[in-house]
Short mmCIF file of C-alpha atoms in Angstrom, two decimals:
data_model
loop_
_atom_site.label_atom_id
_atom_site.label_comp_id
_atom_site.label_asym_id
_atom_site.label_seq_id
_atom_site.Cartn_x
_atom_site.Cartn_y
_atom_site.Cartn_z
CA MET A 145 88.13 101.73 129.65
CA THR A 146 86.07 105.69 129.12
CA ARG A 147 86.35 106.48 125.41
CA LEU A 148 86.31 109.77 124.67
CA PHE A 149 85.31 108.90 120.41
CA ASP A 150 84.31 106.83 118.92
CA ASP A 151 87.35 106.02 117.19
CA ASP A 152 91.03 106.34 119.18
CA LYS A 153 92.59 107.66 115.81
CA HIS A 154 90.01 110.80 115.41
CA PHE A 155 92.53 111.69 118.69
CA VAL A 156 95.74 110.19 117.38
CA ASP A 157 95.40 112.54 114.30
CA MET A 158 94.51 115.53 115.42
CA LYS A 159 96.23 118.82 116.53
CA LEU A 160 97.82 120.73 118.28
CA GLN A 161 96.94 124.29 118.95
CA LYS A 162 100.29 125.20 121.20
CA ASP A 163 104.11 123.17 122.17
CA PRO A 164 104.19 120.20 123.26
CA GLY A 165 105.58 121.58 126.25
CA GLU A 166 102.59 123.73 127.02
CA VAL A 167 99.92 121.07 126.56
CA LEU A 168 101.56 118.49 128.47
CA ASP A 169 101.92 120.88 131.18
CA ALA A 170 98.52 121.28 131.58
CA PHE A 171 97.91 117.93 130.70
CA ARG A 172 100.41 117.22 134.10
CA ASN A 173 98.76 120.10 136.20
CA LEU A 174 94.79 118.97 136.18
CA THR A 175 96.18 115.43 136.83
CA SER A 176 97.68 117.42 139.77
CA VAL A 177 94.29 118.67 141.19
CA SER A 178 92.34 115.14 140.67
CA PRO A 179 91.71 112.36 143.46
CA GLY A 180 94.08 109.79 142.17
CA GLY A 181 95.16 111.15 139.22
CA SER A 182 92.00 110.12 137.29
CA VAL A 183 90.32 113.02 135.52
CA HIS A 184 86.19 112.92 134.68
CA PRO A 185 85.10 112.58 130.61
CA ALA A 186 83.88 115.57 130.35
CA VAL A 187 86.46 117.36 132.15
CA LEU A 188 89.62 115.53 129.79
CA ARG A 189 86.90 115.80 126.73
CA ASP A 190 87.16 119.60 127.31
CA PHE A 191 90.77 120.06 127.46
CA ILE A 192 90.71 118.69 124.53
CA MET A 193 88.73 120.59 122.32
CA GLU A 194 90.45 123.49 124.23
CA TYR A 195 94.21 122.40 122.76
CA PHE A 196 93.91 120.20 120.00
CA GLU A 197 92.23 120.63 116.51
CA PRO A 198 90.16 118.10 114.80
CA PRO A 199 91.98 116.00 112.18
CA GLY A 200 92.16 116.69 108.56
CA GLN A 201 93.66 120.34 108.91
CA GLU A 202 97.05 119.29 107.64
CA PHE A 203 95.45 119.39 104.50
CA GLU A 204 95.11 122.57 101.58
CA PRO A 205 92.41 122.13 99.03
CA TRP A 206 94.49 120.68 96.20
CA THR A 207 92.65 119.05 93.08
CA PRO A 208 94.89 116.84 91.16
CA THR A 209 96.86 118.78 88.38
CA ASP A 210 96.93 116.46 85.42
CA TRP A 211 93.62 114.61 86.16
CA HIS A 212 91.74 115.07 82.89
CA ASP A 213 87.98 113.87 80.59
CA GLY A 214 87.98 111.25 78.76
CA PRO A 215 91.50 108.81 79.29
CA GLN A 216 91.32 106.54 76.95
CA PHE A 217 90.54 103.66 78.57
CA LEU A 218 87.12 104.49 79.20
CA SER A 219 86.81 103.73 74.50
CA LYS A 220 87.73 100.85 75.52
CA ILE A 221 84.25 99.29 78.22
CA ALA A 222 81.80 97.82 75.47
CA ASP A 223 78.25 98.20 77.89
CA ALA A 224 76.79 101.61 78.04
CA GLU A 225 76.50 102.19 82.02
CA LEU A 226 79.56 100.56 83.09
CA ARG A 227 81.48 103.16 80.80
CA SER A 228 79.25 105.48 82.75
CA TRP A 229 80.76 104.43 86.12
CA ALA A 230 83.88 104.16 84.94
CA GLY A 231 84.11 107.52 84.01
CA LYS A 232 82.69 108.29 87.76
CA LEU A 233 85.12 106.78 89.26
CA HIS A 234 88.16 108.24 87.31
CA GLN A 235 86.10 111.58 88.85
CA LEU A 236 87.06 110.06 92.64
CA TRP A 237 90.22 110.64 92.11
CA LYS A 238 89.77 114.67 92.68
CA SER A 239 87.55 113.72 95.97
CA LEU A 240 90.61 111.27 97.43
CA GLY A 241 93.53 113.96 96.76
CA ARG A 242 95.62 115.50 99.69
CA LYS A 243 97.82 118.19 99.71
CA ILE A 244 99.92 118.66 102.74
CA ARG A 245 100.08 121.92 104.76
CA LEU A 246 104.65 123.36 104.57
CA ASP A 247 102.94 123.82 108.45
CA VAL A 248 103.15 120.42 108.33
CA ARG A 249 106.96 119.69 107.14
CA ASP A 250 107.94 123.60 109.45
CA ARG A 251 106.22 122.55 112.62
CA PRO A 252 106.22 118.98 112.75
CA GLU A 253 106.00 118.57 116.38
CA LEU A 254 102.67 119.79 116.43
CA TYR A 255 101.07 117.15 113.86
CA SER A 256 101.14 112.85 114.07
CA LEU A 257 101.57 113.28 110.10
CA ILE A 258 103.95 112.62 108.68
CA TYR A 259 105.16 115.56 105.80
CA THR A 260 106.18 114.11 102.26
CA PRO A 261 106.49 117.16 99.89
CA HIS A 262 104.28 115.49 96.80
CA PRO A 263 100.32 115.66 96.79
CA PHE A 264 98.74 112.30 96.89
CA ILE A 265 95.40 109.95 97.26
CA VAL A 266 94.83 108.51 99.45
CA PRO A 267 91.87 104.85 100.26
CA GLY A 268 89.64 107.60 102.49
CA GLY A 269 87.27 107.64 105.67
CA ARG A 270 89.48 107.65 108.37
CA PHE A 271 92.61 106.28 106.30
CA ARG A 272 93.28 110.50 105.61
CA GLU A 273 96.86 109.67 104.73
CA ILE A 274 99.08 107.31 102.77
CA TYR A 275 98.69 103.81 102.77
CA TYR A 276 101.69 101.81 101.60
CA TRP A 277 100.24 98.57 99.97
CA ASP A 278 96.52 100.48 99.21
CA SER A 279 98.63 102.63 96.96
CA TYR A 280 99.87 99.82 94.35
CA TRP A 281 95.81 99.29 93.21
CA VAL A 282 95.77 103.54 93.96
CA ILE A 283 99.07 103.94 91.34
CA ASN A 284 97.56 101.84 88.63
CA GLY A 285 94.55 103.00 88.77
CA LEU A 286 96.09 106.88 87.95
CA LEU A 287 98.04 105.38 85.34
CA LEU A 288 95.16 104.31 83.34
CA SER A 289 93.34 107.79 83.70
CA GLU A 290 96.78 108.93 83.03
CA MET A 291 97.21 111.08 85.70
CA GLN A 292 100.93 110.00 85.23
CA ASP A 293 102.93 112.95 87.81
CA THR A 294 100.25 112.15 90.24
CA ALA A 295 101.45 108.46 90.42
CA LYS A 296 105.13 110.17 90.46
CA GLY A 297 104.74 111.72 92.89
CA MET A 298 103.15 108.82 94.98
CA ILE A 299 106.27 106.27 94.17
CA GLN A 300 108.72 109.40 95.08
CA ASN A 301 106.79 110.25 98.26
CA PHE A 302 107.25 106.17 98.75
CA LEU A 303 111.01 106.74 98.23
CA TYR A 304 111.17 110.13 100.61
CA LEU A 305 109.60 107.61 103.20
CA VAL A 306 112.76 105.05 102.66
CA ASP A 307 114.77 107.38 102.84
CA ARG A 308 114.05 108.84 106.02
CA TYR A 309 113.12 105.43 107.34
CA GLY A 310 114.88 102.72 105.92
CA PHE A 311 111.73 100.75 104.92
CA VAL A 312 108.01 102.58 103.86
CA PRO A 313 105.67 103.03 106.83
CA ASN A 314 102.15 101.45 107.54
CA GLY A 315 100.58 104.87 106.37
CA SER A 316 102.45 108.68 106.82
CA ARG A 317 101.67 108.60 110.68
CA ARG A 318 103.83 108.91 113.36
CA TYR A 319 102.51 105.66 115.14
CA TYR A 320 102.82 104.08 112.19
CA GLU A 321 106.59 104.90 112.72
CA ARG A 322 107.60 101.16 114.21
CA ARG A 323 105.46 98.74 111.12
CA SER A 324 105.36 98.59 107.20
CA GLN A 325 102.87 96.82 104.79
CA PRO A 326 103.29 93.96 102.54
CA PRO A 327 106.65 95.80 99.95
CA PHE A 328 104.89 96.66 97.25
CA LEU A 329 106.99 99.83 96.46
CA ALA A 330 109.26 97.71 93.17
CA LEU A 331 105.83 97.08 91.86
CA MET A 332 104.34 100.64 92.20
CA VAL A 333 107.81 101.14 90.07
CA GLU A 334 107.98 98.72 87.57
CA SER A 335 103.26 99.98 86.63
CA TYR A 336 105.20 102.75 86.75
CA TYR A 337 107.87 101.74 84.30
CA GLN A 338 106.59 100.21 82.15
CA ALA A 339 103.52 103.39 81.57
CA THR A 340 106.64 105.74 81.08
CA GLY A 341 108.94 104.34 79.93
CA ASP A 342 110.76 106.79 82.34
CA GLU A 343 114.94 105.91 83.85
CA GLU A 344 115.98 108.09 85.59
CA LEU A 345 113.18 107.09 87.82
CA LEU A 346 113.92 104.11 87.85
CA ARG A 347 117.82 104.71 88.30
CA ASN A 348 116.85 106.98 91.52
CA ALA A 349 114.70 103.96 92.66
CA LEU A 350 116.13 101.07 92.40
CA PRO A 351 119.08 101.85 95.09
CA VAL A 352 116.47 102.79 97.41
CA LEU A 353 114.35 100.03 96.64
CA GLU A 354 117.38 97.74 97.63
CA ARG A 355 117.43 99.56 101.37
CA GLU A 356 114.19 98.15 101.89
CA TYR A 357 114.29 94.81 100.32
CA GLU A 358 117.51 95.11 102.59
CA PHE A 359 115.12 96.23 105.53
CA TRP A 360 112.76 93.10 105.01
CA MET A 361 115.81 90.41 105.13
CA SER A 362 117.40 91.71 107.67
CA ASN A 363 114.84 92.68 110.44
CA ARG A 364 111.36 89.92 108.82
CA SER A 365 113.00 87.19 107.26
CA LEU A 366 114.32 83.83 109.16
CA ASP A 367 115.86 80.60 109.36
CA VAL A 368 113.48 76.80 109.00
CA ALA A 369 116.42 74.00 109.04
CA THR A 370 114.69 71.24 107.08
CA GLU A 371 116.50 67.07 106.45
CA GLY A 372 120.27 69.73 107.66
CA HIS A 373 119.39 72.90 104.33
CA LEU A 374 118.61 75.93 105.75
CA ASN A 375 115.66 77.45 104.14
CA ILE A 376 115.08 81.55 103.76
CA LEU A 377 111.68 83.12 104.35
CA ASN A 378 109.65 86.48 105.67
CA ARG A 379 107.61 87.51 107.72
CA TYR A 380 105.98 89.73 109.67
CA ALA A 381 107.11 90.63 113.24
CA VAL A 382 106.89 93.45 115.05
CA PRO A 383 108.88 94.14 117.88
CA VAL A 384 106.39 96.80 119.20
CA GLY A 385 105.16 95.66 122.86
CA GLN A 386 102.55 98.15 123.40
CA PRO A 387 99.08 98.68 122.26
CA ARG A 388 98.47 100.95 119.03
CA PRO A 389 97.83 104.04 119.20
CA GLU A 390 95.01 104.43 116.13
CA SER A 391 93.67 101.48 117.65
CA TYR A 392 94.75 102.10 121.74
CA SER A 393 91.11 100.75 123.43
CA ASP A 394 90.54 97.62 121.37
CA ASP A 395 94.60 96.65 121.66
CA ALA A 396 93.90 97.46 125.57
CA ASP A 397 90.99 96.04 126.98
CA LEU A 398 91.99 93.02 124.67
CA ALA A 399 94.77 92.39 127.27
CA LYS A 400 93.61 92.72 129.71
CA GLY A 401 93.54 90.31 132.93
CA LEU A 402 96.89 89.06 131.05
CA SER A 403 100.60 88.84 132.94
CA ALA A 404 102.93 91.66 131.62
CA ASP A 405 104.91 89.66 130.01
CA ALA A 406 101.66 87.51 128.04
CA GLN A 407 100.16 91.83 127.38
CA GLN A 408 103.25 92.46 125.50
CA GLN A 409 103.24 89.41 123.66
CA LEU A 410 99.50 90.04 122.20
CA TYR A 411 100.70 94.00 121.36
CA MET A 412 103.84 92.37 119.47
CA GLU A 413 101.33 89.78 117.43
CA LEU A 414 98.78 92.62 117.23
CA ASN A 415 101.42 94.96 115.90
CA SER A 416 102.35 92.18 113.53
CA GLY A 417 98.65 91.44 111.55
CA ALA A 418 99.25 95.16 111.65
CA GLU A 419 102.02 95.52 109.16
CA SER A 420 100.91 91.82 107.43
CA GLY A 421 97.41 94.18 105.76
CA TRP A 422 94.65 91.28 107.36
CA ASP A 423 93.84 93.06 110.65
CA PHE A 424 92.74 91.45 111.71
CA SER A 425 91.58 87.76 110.57
CA SER A 426 91.80 83.95 111.38
CA ARG A 427 94.26 83.67 109.63
CA TRP A 428 96.49 84.35 112.28
CA TYR A 429 94.91 82.53 114.60
CA LEU A 430 97.82 79.97 116.14
CA ALA A 431 94.61 77.73 117.60
CA GLY A 432 93.39 77.85 114.27
CA PRO A 433 90.27 78.79 112.40
CA GLY A 434 86.64 78.61 114.70
CA GLN A 435 88.90 77.79 117.44
CA ALA A 436 90.17 81.06 119.12
CA SER A 437 89.52 85.07 119.37
CA LEU A 438 91.41 87.69 118.47
CA ARG A 439 93.93 86.65 121.75
CA ASP A 440 95.50 83.37 120.41
CA ILE A 441 97.14 85.84 117.36
CA GLY A 442 100.28 84.44 117.11
CA THR A 443 101.42 86.68 113.23
CA SER A 444 104.97 87.00 113.78
CA ARG A 445 104.72 82.71 114.33
CA ILE A 446 103.64 82.36 110.70
CA ILE A 447 105.38 82.09 107.70
CA PRO A 448 102.83 84.22 104.77
CA VAL A 449 102.42 82.36 101.60
CA ASP A 450 101.86 86.00 100.33
CA LEU A 451 104.11 88.24 101.62
CA ASN A 452 107.40 85.07 99.80
CA SER A 453 105.45 85.93 97.32
CA VAL A 454 105.48 89.30 96.59
CA LEU A 455 109.02 89.11 97.61
CA CYS A 456 109.91 86.96 94.75
CA ARG A 457 109.03 88.91 92.77
CA VAL A 458 110.56 92.16 93.87
CA GLU A 459 113.74 90.24 93.78
CA GLY A 460 112.33 89.37 90.28
CA LEU A 461 112.43 92.82 89.94
CA LEU A 462 114.98 93.73 90.81
CA ALA A 463 117.02 91.47 89.04
CA ASN A 464 114.69 93.03 86.17
CA PHE A 465 115.85 96.65 86.88
CA HIS A 466 119.36 96.37 86.63
CA ARG A 467 119.50 94.59 83.81
CA ALA A 468 117.59 97.96 82.10
CA VAL A 469 120.54 99.84 83.68
CA GLY A 470 122.97 97.70 82.22
CA ASP A 471 124.67 96.11 86.01
CA GLY A 472 124.17 92.43 85.14
CA ALA A 473 126.60 91.54 88.39
CA SER A 474 123.53 92.77 90.45
CA ALA A 475 120.63 91.57 88.40
CA GLY A 476 122.83 88.43 88.77
CA LYS A 477 122.03 88.41 92.67
CA TYR A 478 119.26 89.26 93.25
CA ASP A 479 117.83 85.95 90.36
CA LYS A 480 120.32 84.07 92.87
CA ALA A 481 117.90 85.42 95.63
CA ARG A 482 114.16 84.23 93.71
CA GLU A 483 116.14 81.13 93.26
CA ARG A 484 116.80 80.37 96.83
CA ARG A 485 113.12 81.64 98.20
CA LEU A 486 111.71 80.25 95.18
CA GLY A 487 113.27 76.79 96.44
CA ALA A 488 112.45 77.51 100.36
CA MET A 489 108.86 78.29 99.37
CA GLU A 490 107.70 74.68 98.05
CA THR A 491 110.25 73.24 100.95
CA LEU A 492 107.90 74.13 102.80
CA LEU A 493 104.78 76.19 101.24
CA TRP A 494 103.62 74.23 98.78
CA ASP A 495 101.09 71.15 99.19
CA PRO A 496 101.64 68.40 96.79
CA GLN A 497 99.18 66.66 98.39
CA ARG A 498 96.51 69.32 99.08
CA GLY A 499 98.06 71.09 95.97
CA CYS A 500 98.39 74.21 96.54
CA TRP A 501 101.04 76.39 98.43
CA PHE A 502 99.95 76.99 102.65
CA ASP A 503 101.08 79.38 105.27
CA TYR A 504 103.84 77.73 107.48
CA GLU A 505 103.43 77.23 110.84
CA LEU A 506 106.41 77.58 112.83
CA PRO A 507 105.76 76.36 116.75
CA SER A 508 104.13 73.07 115.09
CA GLY A 509 106.63 73.30 111.63
CA THR A 510 103.41 72.27 109.66
CA ARG A 511 102.07 73.46 106.76
CA ARG A 512 98.61 75.42 108.22
CA PRO A 513 95.44 73.82 105.56
CA ALA A 514 92.57 76.43 105.92
CA PHE A 515 91.42 78.14 102.67
CA TYR A 516 92.81 81.79 102.45
CA PRO A 517 92.92 83.28 98.68
CA SER A 518 96.84 84.89 100.18
CA GLY A 519 97.64 80.83 98.81
CA LEU A 520 97.15 81.51 95.58
CA ALA A 521 99.51 84.55 95.42
CA PRO A 522 102.24 82.90 93.95
CA LEU A 523 100.37 82.82 90.70
CA TRP A 524 100.15 86.32 90.89
CA ALA A 525 104.09 86.56 91.18
CA ARG A 526 104.85 83.62 88.37
CA CYS A 527 106.21 82.48 91.54
CA TYR A 528 106.90 78.64 90.94
CA SER A 529 108.67 75.60 89.01
CA ARG A 530 106.75 73.42 87.65
CA PRO A 531 103.52 74.27 85.05
CA ASP A 532 101.43 71.27 87.06
CA MET A 533 101.78 73.32 90.10
CA ALA A 534 99.73 75.51 88.68
CA GLU A 535 97.58 73.08 86.95
CA ALA A 536 96.46 71.69 90.40
CA ALA A 537 96.28 74.79 91.86
CA LEU A 538 93.11 75.36 89.73
CA ARG A 539 92.30 72.21 90.81
CA TYR A 540 92.47 72.73 94.32
CA LEU A 541 91.38 76.51 93.84
CA GLU A 542 87.45 74.82 92.45
CA GLU A 543 87.18 72.10 94.73
CA SER A 544 87.50 74.28 97.94
CA GLY A 545 84.27 75.61 97.77
CA ALA A 546 85.86 79.76 97.93
CA LEU A 547 83.74 79.66 94.16
CA LEU A 548 80.20 78.92 95.38
CA PHE A 549 79.86 82.74 95.45
CA PRO A 550 78.54 85.15 93.44
CA ASN A 551 79.72 88.12 94.64
CA GLY A 552 83.32 87.48 94.82
CA VAL A 553 86.20 85.03 96.16
CA PRO A 554 85.83 85.18 100.54
CA THR A 555 88.95 86.19 101.97
CA SER A 556 88.33 83.08 104.84
CA LEU A 557 85.55 80.25 104.61
CA VAL A 558 85.55 81.41 108.54
CA ASP A 559 83.22 83.93 110.15
CA SER A 560 85.77 84.70 113.19
CA GLY A 561 83.71 88.52 113.19
CA GLN A 562 87.24 89.45 111.91
CA GLN A 563 86.85 91.58 109.35
CA TRP A 564 89.89 89.84 107.02
CA ASP A 565 86.88 86.63 106.87
CA LEU A 566 83.93 85.48 105.54
CA PRO A 567 81.84 86.96 104.88
CA ASN A 568 84.00 89.92 103.17
CA ALA A 569 86.02 90.10 100.01
CA TRP A 570 88.25 92.48 99.41
CA PRO A 571 89.91 94.37 96.86
CA PRO A 572 93.21 93.65 96.59
CA LEU A 573 92.30 89.67 97.20
CA GLN A 574 89.95 89.87 94.25
CA HIS A 575 92.71 91.46 91.86
CA MET A 576 95.45 89.58 92.77
CA LEU A 577 93.71 85.99 91.97
CA ILE A 578 92.13 87.02 89.14
CA GLU A 579 95.96 88.55 88.21
CA GLY A 580 96.97 85.25 88.75
CA LEU A 581 95.05 83.00 87.19
CA SER A 582 95.13 85.48 83.88
CA ASN A 583 99.30 84.82 83.78
CA MET A 584 98.08 80.27 83.45
CA ASN A 585 98.55 79.38 79.69
CA ILE A 586 95.11 77.13 80.19
CA SER A 587 91.67 78.58 78.83
CA LYS A 588 90.33 76.76 81.71
CA ALA A 589 91.80 79.14 84.67
CA GLN A 590 91.65 82.60 81.74
CA ASP A 591 87.51 81.71 81.39
CA LEU A 592 87.37 81.50 85.02
CA ALA A 593 89.79 85.14 85.71
CA PHE A 594 87.29 86.66 83.56
CA ASP A 595 84.13 84.93 85.32
CA LEU A 596 85.92 86.57 88.90
CA ALA A 597 85.86 89.75 86.87
CA GLN A 598 82.53 89.73 86.03
CA ARG A 599 81.37 88.32 89.77
CA TRP A 600 83.20 91.22 91.19
CA ILE A 601 82.87 94.01 88.92
CA LYS A 602 78.54 93.32 89.20
CA THR A 603 79.49 93.29 93.24
CA ASN A 604 80.65 97.12 92.96
CA TRP A 605 78.56 97.96 90.58
CA VAL A 606 75.32 97.01 92.13
CA VAL A 607 76.36 98.09 95.59
CA TYR A 608 77.79 101.73 94.08
CA LYS A 609 74.11 102.15 92.83
CA LYS A 610 72.75 101.87 95.84
CA TYR A 611 74.84 103.77 97.72
CA ASP A 612 76.54 105.85 95.96
CA ALA A 613 79.68 105.17 97.22
CA MET A 614 82.63 102.37 96.79
CA PHE A 615 83.24 101.17 99.89
CA GLU A 616 86.51 99.59 100.50
CA LYS A 617 85.35 96.06 100.89
CA TYR A 618 82.16 94.36 100.39
CA ASN A 619 79.98 91.49 101.49
CA ILE A 620 80.11 87.42 99.35
CA ASP A 621 76.17 87.20 100.86
CA GLY A 622 72.54 88.49 99.29
CA ASP A 623 72.37 91.02 96.24
CA GLY A 624 75.23 93.11 97.07
CA GLN A 625 76.54 95.25 100.61
CA PRO A 626 78.55 96.54 101.87
CA GLY A 627 81.17 94.56 104.07
CA GLY A 628 81.45 94.40 107.92
CA GLY A 629 82.95 93.51 110.86
CA GLY A 630 86.61 94.41 112.77
CA GLU A 631 88.12 97.02 114.92
CA TYR A 632 85.85 99.98 113.25
CA GLU A 633 83.02 100.83 110.44
CA VAL A 634 83.03 99.72 106.73
CA GLN A 635 84.55 103.01 105.23
CA LEU A 636 83.91 104.49 101.37
CA GLY A 637 85.86 105.84 99.39
CA PHE A 638 88.01 104.82 98.65
CA GLY A 639 90.60 103.84 96.45
CA TRP A 640 92.28 100.40 96.09
CA THR A 641 88.36 99.60 95.01
CA ASN A 642 88.46 101.75 92.76
CA GLY A 643 91.81 101.32 91.33
CA VAL A 644 91.06 97.38 91.30
CA ALA A 645 87.54 98.12 89.65
CA LEU A 646 89.80 100.62 86.31
CA GLN A 647 92.17 97.79 85.93
CA LEU A 648 88.92 94.57 85.97
CA LEU A 649 87.53 97.14 83.24
CA ASP A 650 90.29 98.14 81.28
CA ARG A 651 91.42 94.42 80.79
CA TYR A 652 88.20 92.80 79.97
CA GLY A 653 85.53 96.29 79.24
CA ASP A 654 85.07 94.89 76.16
CA ARG A 655 82.92 91.48 77.88
CA LEU A 656 82.24 92.82 81.01
CA SER A 657 78.73 93.15 81.91
CA GLY A 658 76.55 95.56 84.30
CA SER A 659 73.80 92.55 84.63
CA PRO A 660 75.50 89.47 83.86
CA SER A 661 73.68 85.95 84.91
CA LEU A 662 75.87 84.52 88.33
CA ARG A 663 76.19 79.89 87.98
CA PRO A 664 76.54 79.94 91.36
CA SER A 665 74.17 80.42 94.69
CA ILE A 666 74.32 82.49 97.88
CA SER A 667 72.57 79.62 99.96
CA LEU A 668 74.68 76.65 98.06
CA GLY A 669 77.95 78.57 98.33
CA LEU A 670 76.85 79.07 102.23
CA PHE A 671 75.59 74.84 102.58
CA PHE A 672 79.16 74.48 101.77
CA VAL A 673 80.58 76.68 104.42
CA THR A 674 77.92 75.51 107.38
CA LEU A 675 79.01 72.05 105.70
CA VAL A 676 82.76 72.41 106.68
CA MET A 677 82.51 74.16 109.36
CA ALA A 678 80.61 71.04 110.72
CA MET A 679 83.20 69.05 110.35
#
């Protein structure tokens, strides 16, 4: 397949310069005079240049109006270098701020961008629009930066999207209208409500949050029978049997040679993998890590620990929100939903022999034993019934080999070439793991949480000094490098990376150092992984 652009997303983000009907007629005329309906790439490129504008025309210049120098959290950071760096991260919100031109609202047929009424913060790089789960960490960072108006506007945008679609799309583009991402909106509202006490927003948001929850329960849940009992849990499952527009060439190339039915199934699984946020990972390979390729993806046939942990936390929040507004009956309904999920997770996902939670594979009816940080997500969500489960999970983590890397916890122990695998480490996974450990009333877990925070801050800081930039992911190998692999070049910016770093600097800033001495050696870590792969 001929590629006109290095990144398919470039084309689908371009603005039409003329009415869609006129552009379509011109394209038909172009193909009608070409042998076999094919068009030479150079001719097609000229056509695109004539009828489309480059990406980024949807926005007008905007600086967040609530940005100001010297937010209070900076004063809590003892290390002078880290304090100065945190100030630079605070500055980055200005460069990542976007406001949509009213023309997008008035002429939506010319744009792939979905209009939202409030300005927002983008991840950065090729990600020019709102992204769903990224924004949870962005909003937490904004609240530390005392940018409550921007944070509130982003939440209102997501509520607007739920009103329009019944769920929050993966991102604010028309080509994302059929898939979502991990449902963090209730957690965003929690963060904002804790920071502001804004009960009016809470009351307005609550019915919208319930609508989003119903989407997940009606469209992404399934019943798994065990010993005559039905366990209701959730999965990612996007009913779209076509290539993703923003990665059309990659998907079409991957599907070459397959039957029509197999292609449709593959496209559905790729869309479902994109909905997970882990696009892509050996985690979704049905044949198991190290034994398969992206063609073996089976996301919809796997029940993920982290998705159900998020929804367990959402159910607890919906119960708490209803109590906050005086609706005890509705609170009880969500308390019961959380209890049911907790029981189902412990039946299907908890492994008492290994002492941790694992994704559940539907075709085989078994747990998938490979290490992923997502297996510890119930600690972060506080979604387990007995303290000894958390203690066992801590032992599992210590024995897994995942702590042997000085630059962060890898996304897996399998180097598949996909970006959500070894050797990459991702900010949201680091933060969820650190927060989960810090939730435990065990000194060893608290110490490990700080140790992991120190490693991650050091990695971010070393790479920032080297490149004068923040990246979406990092390499746990070597002396500090951005991550790689996957479908596109590593992106800098970067919204959730900044948010996670600011939260860790806020929480541990009295102890964090920019130049710590870290115990684990990368050679030991790689030796462990090599040993595991050879077994």
